[in-house]
Amino acid sequence: MHGPATFAALLGLTRAASAIGDFWVQNDFCARVKGASDEAPVTYEDPVTKKKTTHGTADGRKACLHHCLTYTATQAIVAGLGARALGIRVHPGAAAAALALSFGTHYIADRRVPGHGLLEKLADKTGKTNFYRLASHGMNGAFHLDSSWHHGWETVAALIATSKATVR
């Protein structure tokens, strides 16, 4: 397997793992609370007990950290098992660097504190404010900008993981 094929395989594996980690592994609490701040607290209602709790900055950071850890672990497992099945040996240092990049960029994008989040600031600076705030007609601009952010960084991470990769 040559470099481009290895890259394509690793990108496909990490893209699939990203969707699994973001939508199947992430729990409801993290999804709702990860953007909470003291200035914009989030009230969470447990779907089973119906108990309501209010969460600020510390809980928002913890929820985002928990989500990013499970997200990155999902990528490591899926990409690791997939690479093994395909006969790709990923260098441990390259794998660690790729996963660290994925973790860090995911955290800074998903820590969406209203008025302070990186994606909202980037949207404002690039003229995408209206699209970021779009939440109608079956569209959610913040979701699409978030997804494209993750896809871009996953591509960089796959390039990093491909460096020094060999085949068995």
mmCIF file of C-alpha atoms in Angstrom:
data_model
loop_
_atom_site.group_PDB
_atom_site.id
_atom_site.type_symbol
_atom_site.label_atom_id
_atom_site.label_comp_id
_atom_site.label_asym_id
_atom_site.label_seq_id
_atom_site.Cartn_x
_atom_site.Cartn_y
_atom_site.Cartn_z
ATOM 1 C CA MET A 1 0.000 0.000 0.000
ATOM 2 C CA HIS A 2 1.453 3.326 -1.038
ATOM 3 C CA GLY A 3 1.301 6.645 0.836
ATOM 4 C CA PRO A 4 -1.847 7.986 -0.861
ATOM 5 C CA ALA A 5 -3.728 4.725 -0.270
ATOM 6 C CA THR A 6 -2.566 4.629 3.361
ATOM 7 C CA PHE A 7 -3.675 8.232 3.801
ATOM 8 C CA ALA A 8 -7.071 7.533 2.236
ATOM 9 C CA ALA A 9 -7.574 4.478 4.457
ATOM 10 C CA LEU A 10 -6.619 6.344 7.629
ATOM 11 C CA LEU A 11 -8.762 9.344 6.705
ATOM 12 C CA GLY A 12 -11.753 7.088 6.045
ATOM 13 C CA LEU A 13 -11.258 5.288 9.347
ATOM 14 C CA THR A 14 -10.899 8.490 11.363
ATOM 15 C CA ARG A 15 -13.874 10.114 9.578
ATOM 16 C CA ALA A 16 -16.089 7.143 10.417
ATOM 17 C CA ALA A 17 -14.800 7.085 13.997
ATOM 18 C CA SER A 18 -15.462 10.807 14.321
ATOM 19 C CA ALA A 19 -19.115 10.397 13.398
ATOM 20 C CA ILE A 20 -19.456 7.460 15.787
ATOM 21 C CA GLY A 21 -17.735 9.375 18.594
ATOM 22 C CA ASP A 22 -19.723 12.558 18.036
ATOM 23 C CA PHE A 23 -23.181 11.074 17.558
ATOM 24 C CA TRP A 24 -23.281 7.594 19.115
ATOM 25 C CA VAL A 25 -20.702 7.681 21.912
ATOM 26 C CA GLN A 26 -21.263 11.231 23.184
ATOM 27 C CA ASN A 27 -23.868 11.184 25.930
ATOM 28 C CA ASP A 28 -26.785 13.580 26.201
ATOM 29 C CA PHE A 29 -25.342 15.367 29.235
ATOM 30 C CA CYS A 30 -22.069 16.215 27.467
ATOM 31 C CA ALA A 31 -23.856 17.265 24.290
ATOM 32 C CA ARG A 32 -26.019 19.733 26.191
ATOM 33 C CA VAL A 33 -23.618 20.988 28.876
ATOM 34 C CA LYS A 34 -20.224 21.230 27.093
ATOM 35 C CA GLY A 35 -20.856 24.877 26.134
ATOM 36 C CA ALA A 36 -22.043 25.989 29.580
ATOM 37 C CA SER A 37 -20.440 28.966 31.299
ATOM 38 C CA ASP A 38 -21.108 30.991 34.412
ATOM 39 C CA GLU A 39 -22.357 33.839 32.163
ATOM 40 C CA ALA A 40 -24.532 31.453 30.103
ATOM 41 C CA PRO A 41 -25.440 28.532 32.377
ATOM 42 C CA VAL A 42 -27.193 25.470 31.018
ATOM 43 C CA THR A 43 -30.100 23.771 32.755
ATOM 44 C CA TYR A 44 -30.012 20.041 32.137
ATOM 45 C CA GLU A 45 -32.997 17.767 32.674
ATOM 46 C CA ASP A 46 -32.112 14.125 33.203
ATOM 47 C CA PRO A 47 -34.227 12.170 30.703
ATOM 48 C CA VAL A 48 -34.846 9.344 33.191
ATOM 49 C CA THR A 49 -35.305 11.075 36.552
ATOM 50 C CA LYS A 50 -36.550 14.409 35.129
ATOM 51 C CA LYS A 51 -34.348 16.123 37.743
ATOM 52 C CA LYS A 52 -33.125 19.548 36.605
ATOM 53 C CA THR A 53 -29.617 20.794 37.383
ATOM 54 C CA THR A 54 -27.874 24.019 36.379
ATOM 55 C CA HIS A 55 -24.292 24.000 35.111
ATOM 56 C CA GLY A 56 -21.685 26.720 34.642
ATOM 57 C CA THR A 57 -18.104 27.021 33.421
ATOM 58 C CA ALA A 58 -16.505 24.238 35.457
ATOM 59 C CA ASP A 59 -19.160 21.696 34.466
ATOM 60 C CA GLY A 60 -19.063 22.874 30.847
ATOM 61 C CA ARG A 61 -15.311 22.311 30.704
ATOM 62 C CA LYS A 62 -15.629 18.877 32.325
ATOM 63 C CA ALA A 63 -18.422 17.840 29.954
ATOM 64 C CA CYS A 64 -16.406 18.978 26.927
ATOM 65 C CA LEU A 65 -13.287 17.219 28.233
ATOM 66 C CA HIS A 66 -15.243 13.996 28.805
ATOM 67 C CA HIS A 67 -16.710 14.173 25.302
ATOM 68 C CA CYS A 68 -13.328 14.836 23.683
ATOM 69 C CA LEU A 69 -11.730 11.944 25.589
ATOM 70 C CA THR A 70 -14.410 9.475 24.462
ATOM 71 C CA TYR A 71 -14.337 10.926 20.931
ATOM 72 C CA THR A 72 -10.550 10.530 20.689
ATOM 73 C CA ALA A 73 -10.653 7.054 22.239
ATOM 74 C CA THR A 74 -13.230 6.063 19.611
ATOM 75 C CA GLN A 75 -10.908 7.330 16.872
ATOM 76 C CA ALA A 76 -7.950 5.454 18.365
ATOM 77 C CA ILE A 77 -9.895 2.181 18.570
ATOM 78 C CA VAL A 78 -11.513 2.377 15.126
ATOM 79 C CA ALA A 79 -8.383 3.611 13.329
ATOM 80 C CA GLY A 80 -6.168 1.165 15.223
ATOM 81 C CA LEU A 81 -8.305 -1.870 14.492
ATOM 82 C CA GLY A 82 -8.962 -0.771 10.916
ATOM 83 C CA ALA A 83 -5.288 -0.138 10.222
ATOM 84 C CA ARG A 84 -4.418 -3.538 11.654
ATOM 85 C CA ALA A 85 -7.055 -5.239 9.486
ATOM 86 C CA LEU A 86 -5.679 -3.440 6.423
ATOM 87 C CA GLY A 87 -2.083 -4.331 7.260
ATOM 88 C CA ILE A 88 -1.041 -0.738 8.002
ATOM 89 C CA ARG A 89 1.501 -0.112 10.731
ATOM 90 C CA VAL A 90 1.102 3.396 12.085
ATOM 91 C CA HIS A 91 4.132 4.755 13.918
ATOM 92 C CA PRO A 92 3.172 5.218 17.614
ATOM 93 C CA GLY A 93 4.535 8.782 17.719
ATOM 94 C CA ALA A 94 2.626 9.760 14.580
ATOM 95 C CA ALA A 95 -0.545 8.163 15.951
ATOM 96 C CA ALA A 96 -0.151 10.024 19.253
ATOM 97 C CA ALA A 97 0.445 13.343 17.467
ATOM 98 C CA ALA A 98 -2.581 12.818 15.193
ATOM 99 C CA LEU A 99 -4.828 11.930 18.132
ATOM 100 C CA ALA A 100 -3.547 14.884 20.175
ATOM 101 C CA LEU A 101 -4.334 17.241 17.281
ATOM 102 C CA SER A 102 -7.793 15.729 16.921
ATOM 103 C CA PHE A 103 -8.440 16.007 20.668
ATOM 104 C CA GLY A 104 -7.254 19.618 20.940
ATOM 105 C CA THR A 105 -9.026 20.956 17.891
ATOM 106 C CA HIS A 106 -12.198 19.118 18.849
ATOM 107 C CA TYR A 107 -12.177 20.621 22.338
ATOM 108 C CA ILE A 108 -11.679 24.210 21.187
ATOM 109 C CA ALA A 109 -14.480 23.863 18.623
ATOM 110 C CA ASP A 110 -16.953 22.065 20.883
ATOM 111 C CA ARG A 111 -16.488 24.381 23.872
ATOM 112 C CA ARG A 112 -19.102 26.680 22.305
ATOM 113 C CA VAL A 113 -19.625 29.303 24.982
ATOM 114 C CA PRO A 114 -22.121 31.799 23.522
ATOM 115 C CA GLY A 115 -20.280 34.921 22.374
ATOM 116 C CA HIS A 116 -16.858 33.446 23.219
ATOM 117 C CA GLY A 117 -16.495 30.183 21.269
ATOM 118 C CA LEU A 118 -13.799 29.895 18.620
ATOM 119 C CA LEU A 119 -16.158 28.853 15.825
ATOM 120 C CA GLU A 120 -18.502 31.754 16.531
ATOM 121 C CA LYS A 121 -15.563 34.170 16.499
ATOM 122 C CA LEU A 122 -14.255 32.683 13.230
ATOM 123 C CA ALA A 123 -17.728 32.928 11.715
ATOM 124 C CA ASP A 124 -17.910 36.592 12.718
ATOM 125 C CA LYS A 125 -14.458 37.366 11.276
ATOM 126 C CA THR A 126 -15.142 35.594 7.983
ATOM 127 C CA GLY A 127 -18.595 37.009 7.333
ATOM 128 C CA LYS A 128 -20.387 33.776 8.263
ATOM 129 C CA THR A 129 -22.270 35.128 11.303
ATOM 130 C CA ASN A 130 -25.708 34.725 9.721
ATOM 131 C CA PHE A 131 -24.906 31.200 8.575
ATOM 132 C CA TYR A 132 -23.531 30.294 12.027
ATOM 133 C CA ARG A 133 -26.797 31.444 13.613
ATOM 134 C CA LEU A 134 -29.028 29.812 10.981
ATOM 135 C CA ALA A 135 -31.341 27.299 12.631
ATOM 136 C CA SER A 136 -34.314 26.941 10.309
ATOM 137 C CA HIS A 137 -35.432 25.315 7.056
ATOM 138 C CA GLY A 138 -33.827 22.052 8.221
ATOM 139 C CA MET A 139 -30.425 23.724 8.472
ATOM 140 C CA ASN A 140 -28.140 24.441 11.401
ATOM 141 C CA GLY A 141 -25.225 26.620 10.397
ATOM 142 C CA ALA A 142 -23.235 26.152 13.617
ATOM 143 C CA PHE A 143 -23.457 22.371 13.159
ATOM 144 C CA HIS A 144 -22.207 22.559 9.565
ATOM 145 C CA LEU A 145 -19.345 24.908 10.414
ATOM 146 C CA ASP A 146 -18.437 22.618 13.339
ATOM 147 C CA SER A 147 -18.447 19.570 11.056
ATOM 148 C CA SER A 148 -16.321 21.219 8.388
ATOM 149 C CA TRP A 149 -13.848 22.354 11.081
ATOM 150 C CA HIS A 150 -13.537 18.759 12.322
ATOM 151 C CA HIS A 151 -13.240 17.329 8.795
ATOM 152 C CA GLY A 152 -10.404 19.707 7.997
ATOM 153 C CA TRP A 153 -8.443 18.853 11.136
ATOM 154 C CA GLU A 154 -9.115 15.120 10.675
ATOM 155 C CA THR A 155 -7.484 15.429 7.264
ATOM 156 C CA VAL A 156 -4.391 17.023 8.823
ATOM 157 C CA ALA A 157 -4.392 14.326 11.537
ATOM 158 C CA ALA A 158 -4.589 11.587 8.884
ATOM 159 C CA LEU A 159 -1.625 13.156 7.086
ATOM 160 C CA ILE A 160 0.322 13.112 10.350
ATOM 161 C CA ALA A 161 -0.672 9.491 11.048
ATOM 162 C CA THR A 162 0.398 8.512 7.518
ATOM 163 C CA SER A 163 3.939 9.809 8.088
ATOM 164 C CA LYS A 164 6.256 6.897 8.831
ATOM 165 C CA ALA A 165 3.409 4.386 8.287
ATOM 166 C CA THR A 166 4.417 1.057 6.776
ATOM 167 C CA VAL A 167 2.565 -1.991 5.557
ATOM 168 C CA ARG A 168 2.869 -5.525 6.867
#
